[in-house]
Coordinates of C-alpha atoms in Angstrom, one line a residue:
X146 CA 4.6 -18.8 14.5
X147 CA 3.6 -18.5 10.5
X148 CA 5.5 -18.6 7.2
X149 CA 5.3 -15.9 4.6
X150 CA 4.5 -16.8 1.7
X151 CA 3.9 -14.6 -1.3
X152 CA 2.7 -15.6 -5.3
X153 CA 3.2 -14.0 -7.5
X154 CA -1.1 -12.3 -9.1
X155 CA -1.4 -9.7 -11.1
X156 CA 0.2 -6.3 -10.5
X157 CA 3.4 -7.5 -8.3
X158 CA 3.0 -10.7 -5.0
X159 CA 0.3 -11.7 -2.8
X160 CA 0.8 -12.1 0.9
X161 CA 0.1 -15.6 2.1
X162 CA 0.6 -17.3 5.7
X163 CA 1.3 -20.6 6.0
X164 CA 0.4 -21.7 9.4
X165 CA 1.7 -25.6 9.5
X166 CA 0.4 -28.2 10.8
X167 CA 1.2 -31.8 11.8
X168 CA 3.6 -33.2 8.6
X169 CA 1.2 -34.9 5.9
X170 CA -1.4 -32.4 6.8
X171 CA -4.3 -31.4 3.9
X172 CA -3.9 -27.0 3.4
X173 CA -7.1 -25.4 3.2
X174 CA -6.9 -21.6 2.4
X175 CA -8.6 -19.6 4.6
X176 CA -9.3 -15.9 3.2
X177 CA -10.9 -12.8 5.5
X178 CA -13.3 -10.3 5.7
X179 CA -13.4 -6.3 4.4
X180 CA -11.3 -4.7 6.2
X181 CA -9.1 -7.8 7.8
X182 CA -6.5 -10.0 7.4
X183 CA -4.8 -13.4 7.7
X184 CA -3.9 -12.9 11.1
X185 CA -8.2 -13.3 11.4
X186 CA -6.9 -17.0 11.1
X187 CA -4.7 -17.1 14.4
X188 CA -7.2 -18.3 16.7
X189 CA -8.5 -21.2 13.9
X190 CA -4.9 -22.6 12.8
X191 CA -4.3 -22.6 17.1
X192 CA -7.7 -25.0 17.2
X193 CA -7.1 -26.9 14.3
X194 CA -4.5 -28.4 16.4
X195 CA -2.0 -29.3 13.8
X196 CA -4.5 -31.8 12.1
X197 CA -4.7 -29.2 9.0
X198 CA -2.6 -26.3 7.5
X199 CA -3.8 -23.4 7.1
X200 CA -3.0 -21.1 4.5
X201 CA -4.1 -17.4 4.8
X202 CA -4.5 -14.7 2.5
X203 CA -3.5 -10.9 2.7
X204 CA -6.3 -10.2 0.3
X205 CA -5.7 -7.4 -2.5
X206 CA -5.3 -3.6 -1.0
X207 CA -4.7 -5.3 2.8
X208 CA -2.3 -6.7 4.5
X209 CA 1.2 -7.2 3.1
X210 CA -0.6 -7.8 0.3
X211 CA -1.6 -3.6 0.6
X212 CA 0.5 -2.3 -2.5
X213 CA -0.8 -4.8 -4.7
X214 CA -2.8 -1.8 -7.7
X215 CA -6.6 -2.3 -9.4
X216 CA -9.0 -4.2 -10.2
X217 CA -10.5 -5.1 -6.9
X218 CA -13.7 -6.5 -7.1
X219 CA -14.8 -10.2 -6.1
X220 CA -13.5 -11.3 -9.3
X221 CA -10.2 -10.1 -9.1
X222 CA -9.8 -11.9 -6.0
X223 CA -11.2 -15.0 -7.7
X224 CA -8.0 -14.5 -9.4
X225 CA -6.1 -13.9 -7.5
X226 CA -7.0 -17.1 -5.5
X227 CA -6.7 -19.5 -8.0
X228 CA -3.1 -17.6 -8.3
X229 CA -2.8 -18.7 -4.7
X230 CA -3.6 -22.6 -5.2
X231 CA -1.9 -23.1 -8.1
X232 CA 1.5 -21.5 -5.7
X233 CA 0.5 -24.3 -3.3
X234 CA -0.3 -27.2 -5.8
X235 CA -3.6 -27.8 -4.7
X236 CA -5.5 -29.8 -8.1
X237 CA -8.6 -29.1 -4.7
X238 CA -8.9 -27.6 -1.5
X239 CA -11.7 -26.5 1.4
X240 CA -11.8 -23.2 1.2
X241 CA -13.0 -21.6 4.6
X242 CA -13.7 -17.9 4.1
X243 CA -15.1 -15.0 6.9
X244 CA -17.1 -12.0 5.7
X245 CA -16.0 -10.9 3.0
X246 CA -14.0 -13.8 2.7
X247 CA -17.1 -16.3 2.5
X248 CA -18.5 -14.7 -1.1
X249 CA -15.3 -14.8 -2.4
X250 CA -15.1 -19.1 -1.3
X251 CA -18.5 -19.1 -2.9
X252 CA -17.7 -16.9 -6.2
X253 CA -15.1 -19.2 -6.4
X254 CA -16.3 -22.4 -5.7
X255 CA -18.9 -20.9 -8.9
X256 CA -16.8 -20.1 -11.1
X257 CA -14.2 -23.2 -10.6
X258 CA -16.1 -25.8 -8.2
X259 CA -13.5 -28.0 -10.0
X260 CA -10.8 -26.2 -7.5
X261 CA -12.6 -26.2 -5.0
X262 CA -13.8 -29.4 -2.6
X263 CA -15.9 -27.8 0.3
X264 CA -16.6 -24.7 2.1
X265 CA -17.5 -23.5 5.2
X266 CA -18.8 -19.7 5.4
X267 CA -18.7 -17.8 8.1
X268 CA -20.8 -15.3 8.7
X269 CA -21.3 -14.2 5.0
X270 CA -22.5 -15.6 1.7
X271 CA -25.7 -14.6 1.5
X272 CA -27.3 -11.2 0.7
X273 CA -27.1 -9.2 3.3
X274 CA -31.1 -7.6 4.9
X275 CA -31.8 -5.2 3.5
X276 CA -29.1 -4.5 0.7
X277 CA -31.8 -5.2 -1.7
X278 CA -33.0 -3.0 -4.3
X279 CA -31.1 0.0 -2.5
X280 CA -29.1 2.8 -3.8
X281 CA -25.4 0.9 -2.7
X282 CA -23.4 2.9 -2.0
X283 CA -25.6 5.2 1.1
X284 CA -26.2 1.2 1.7
X285 CA -21.8 0.8 2.1
X286 CA -21.3 3.7 3.5
X287 CA -24.3 2.9 6.7
X288 CA -23.3 -0.9 6.7
X289 CA -19.2 -0.2 6.8
X290 CA -19.3 4.0 8.7
X291 CA -17.9 2.0 11.4
X292 CA -15.1 0.3 9.5
X293 CA -15.1 2.6 7.3
X294 CA -13.9 5.2 10.3
X295 CA -11.1 3.1 11.6
X296 CA -9.0 3.8 8.1
X297 CA -8.8 7.2 8.7
X298 CA -7.0 6.9 12.3
X299 CA -4.0 6.8 12.8
X300 CA -1.7 5.7 16.0
X301 CA 1.2 6.7 17.8
X302 CA 2.4 2.9 18.0
X303 CA 1.3 -0.5 18.3
X304 CA -0.2 0.2 22.1
X305 CA -2.6 2.9 21.8
X306 CA -3.9 0.1 17.8
X307 CA -4.3 -2.7 20.5
X308 CA -5.7 -0.5 23.2
X309 CA -8.5 0.6 20.2
X310 CA -9.2 -2.9 19.2
X311 CA -9.9 -3.2 23.2
X312 CA -12.6 -0.8 23.5
X313 CA -14.0 -2.0 20.1
X314 CA -17.8 -2.7 21.4
X315 CA -18.0 -5.9 19.6
X316 CA -14.5 -7.1 20.9
X317 CA -14.1 -6.0 24.5
X318 CA -16.8 -8.6 26.8
X319 CA -15.9 -11.1 24.5
X320 CA -14.1 -14.1 24.7
X321 CA -10.9 -12.9 21.9
X322 CA -8.0 -13.4 23.5
X323 CA -5.2 -10.2 24.0
X324 CA -2.2 -11.8 22.0
X325 CA -4.7 -13.4 19.2
X326 CA -6.1 -9.4 19.2
X327 CA -2.8 -8.1 18.7
X328 CA -1.1 -9.7 16.3
X329 CA -4.6 -9.1 14.3
X330 CA -3.9 -5.8 14.9
X331 CA 0.0 -5.2 14.6
X332 CA -0.7 -7.2 11.1
X333 CA -2.8 -4.6 10.1
X334 CA -0.5 -1.7 10.6
X335 CA 1.8 0.1 8.8
X336 CA 3.5 3.8 8.9
X337 CA 6.4 5.0 11.1
X338 CA 6.2 6.0 14.7
X339 CA 4.1 9.1 16.1
X340 CA 2.0 8.5 12.4
X341 CA 0.9 4.6 12.0
X342 CA -2.7 4.1 10.6
X343 CA -4.3 0.7 9.0
X344 CA -2.3 -0.7 6.4
X345 CA -6.1 -1.1 4.3
X346 CA -5.9 0.2 0.7
X347 CA -9.1 2.4 1.1
X348 CA -9.8 1.6 -2.7
X349 CA -10.1 -1.7 -2.4
X350 CA -13.4 -1.2 -0.1
X351 CA -16.3 0.1 -1.9
X352 CA -15.5 -2.7 -5.4
X353 CA -15.3 -4.9 -3.0
X354 CA -19.1 -3.7 -1.0
X355 CA -21.2 -3.7 -4.4
X356 CA -19.7 -7.2 -5.2
X357 CA -21.2 -8.7 -1.5
X358 CA -24.4 -6.9 -1.9
X359 CA -24.3 -8.3 -5.7
X360 CA -23.0 -12.3 -4.5
X361 CA -25.7 -14.6 -5.3
X362 CA -23.0 -17.1 -6.3
X363 CA -24.1 -19.0 -2.5
X364 CA -27.3 -20.0 -4.0
X365 CA -25.5 -21.3 -7.3
X366 CA -23.3 -23.3 -4.8
X367 CA -23.3 -27.0 -6.1
X368 CA -20.9 -28.8 -4.2
X369 CA -20.3 -29.7 0.1
X370 CA -20.7 -26.9 1.9
X371 CA -21.7 -25.7 5.9
X372 CA -23.1 -21.7 6.6
X373 CA -22.0 -20.2 10.4
X374 CA -23.5 -17.3 11.8
X375 CA -23.6 -15.4 14.8
X376 CA -26.4 -13.8 16.7
X377 CA -25.1 -9.7 16.5
X378 CA -23.5 -8.0 14.7
X379 CA -20.2 -5.6 13.7
X380 CA -20.0 -3.7 16.4
X381 CA -21.9 -6.4 18.6
X382 CA -24.9 -5.4 18.4
X383 CA -28.5 -7.7 18.0
X384 CA -28.3 -7.5 14.5
X385 CA -26.5 -10.1 12.7
X386 CA -25.3 -10.2 9.0
X387 CA -25.7 -13.2 8.3
X388 CA -29.5 -14.2 10.9
X389 CA -30.3 -17.6 11.4
X390 CA -33.0 -17.4 9.2
X391 CA -31.7 -16.9 5.8
X392 CA -29.2 -19.4 6.7
X393 CA -32.0 -22.2 7.1
X394 CA -33.1 -21.3 4.3
X395 CA -30.2 -21.0 2.0
X396 CA -29.5 -25.1 3.8
X397 CA -32.5 -25.9 3.3
X398 CA -33.3 -25.6 -0.9
X399 CA -29.5 -28.0 -0.3
X400 CA -30.3 -30.3 2.6
X401 CA -28.5 -33.0 1.1
X402 CA -24.5 -30.3 0.9
X403 CA -25.8 -27.9 3.7
X404 CA -25.7 -26.9 6.6
X405 CA -26.3 -23.5 7.9
X406 CA -25.4 -23.1 12.0
X407 CA -25.5 -20.0 14.8
X408 CA -22.7 -20.0 17.1
X409 CA -23.6 -19.2 20.3
X410 CA -22.5 -16.2 22.3
X411 CA -20.5 -15.0 18.9
X412 CA -20.5 -11.8 17.1
X413 CA -19.4 -11.1 13.6
X414 CA -15.6 -11.1 15.3
X415 CA -16.0 -13.0 17.8
X416 CA -16.8 -15.0 15.5
X417 CA -13.2 -16.0 14.5
X418 CA -11.4 -13.8 15.9
X419 CA -12.9 -16.2 19.8
X420 CA -12.6 -19.6 21.5
X421 CA -15.8 -19.9 20.7
X422 CA -16.0 -19.8 16.7
X423 CA -12.3 -20.7 16.4
X424 CA -13.1 -24.3 17.4
X425 CA -16.8 -23.9 16.0
X426 CA -14.6 -22.8 13.2
X427 CA -11.9 -25.2 13.0
X428 CA -14.2 -28.5 13.7
X429 CA -16.3 -28.2 10.3
X430 CA -13.1 -27.5 8.0
X431 CA -11.8 -30.6 9.8
X432 CA -15.3 -32.2 9.3
X433 CA -15.7 -30.5 5.7
X434 CA -11.9 -32.7 5.1
X435 CA -12.9 -36.2 5.9
X436 CA -16.4 -36.0 5.2
X437 CA -18.3 -36.3 7.9
X438 CA -21.0 -33.7 9.3
X439 CA -23.0 -33.7 12.1
X440 CA -26.5 -34.8 12.0
X441 CA -29.2 -32.0 11.3
X442 CA -28.7 -29.3 8.8
X443 CA -30.2 -26.7 10.5
X444 CA -29.2 -26.1 14.7
X445 CA -28.1 -23.5 17.0
X446 CA -24.2 -24.1 18.8
X447 CA -24.8 -22.3 22.7

């Protein structure tokens, strides 16, 4: 069971959840994706087996932070993450981010390198294929179309929303456990019985999406970082958000501090919500804390 925390930020309080490790365990900050929430990190917290206290945020505009006002965008999220580090009394921390969270983590480490000791970037942080030099608005609509459509739906109850997620092409047939899917889906649902909906504020999506398309921070990193990528995309299709070749080039540009790994048989969702992905993320979090690095800088884990 996660301990809820309320962090003072501009405009109100940011919700965070502390998945406590053993006494004395180091604290790691975890940042979720663009239409996700803090409970996407439940499988990773379990895979850490008490070795780490994972503190996962609900980003501004999502989860229990969904009523926080503008501004949105990566710069605003970075300021919120600094407030979280301050509230946790963390001078420096390892930060893990998935999807949008990876871009926020990289921007945090670039703007405030004194606050970040290492990064674990999960299927995010580098340019999205096909996004450079295009009109951002139609690209965001096409790229995030299924996720945006979900925000318009209503559901009779939690069971209906869980069932919707269970048939999602990135979830169906994956190694995502039903209990983890339920925790993730339930935390995203608000409203009255018969007309429940996602907690995500639609107004935050386009500013944050533009931030992803414009981000270059991962190429500027001057600290230890690993990027884990999935071979399949947001719908489980063979169109990854972070192609292995792109990740390999990024790692090769600074092999002393960067590593790139592809986690086999995962997609953009299951790389955090599934057993295989969560185990790999947990391993890299522990490695970032201890300074231990697996041999090689460009490998694929099957």
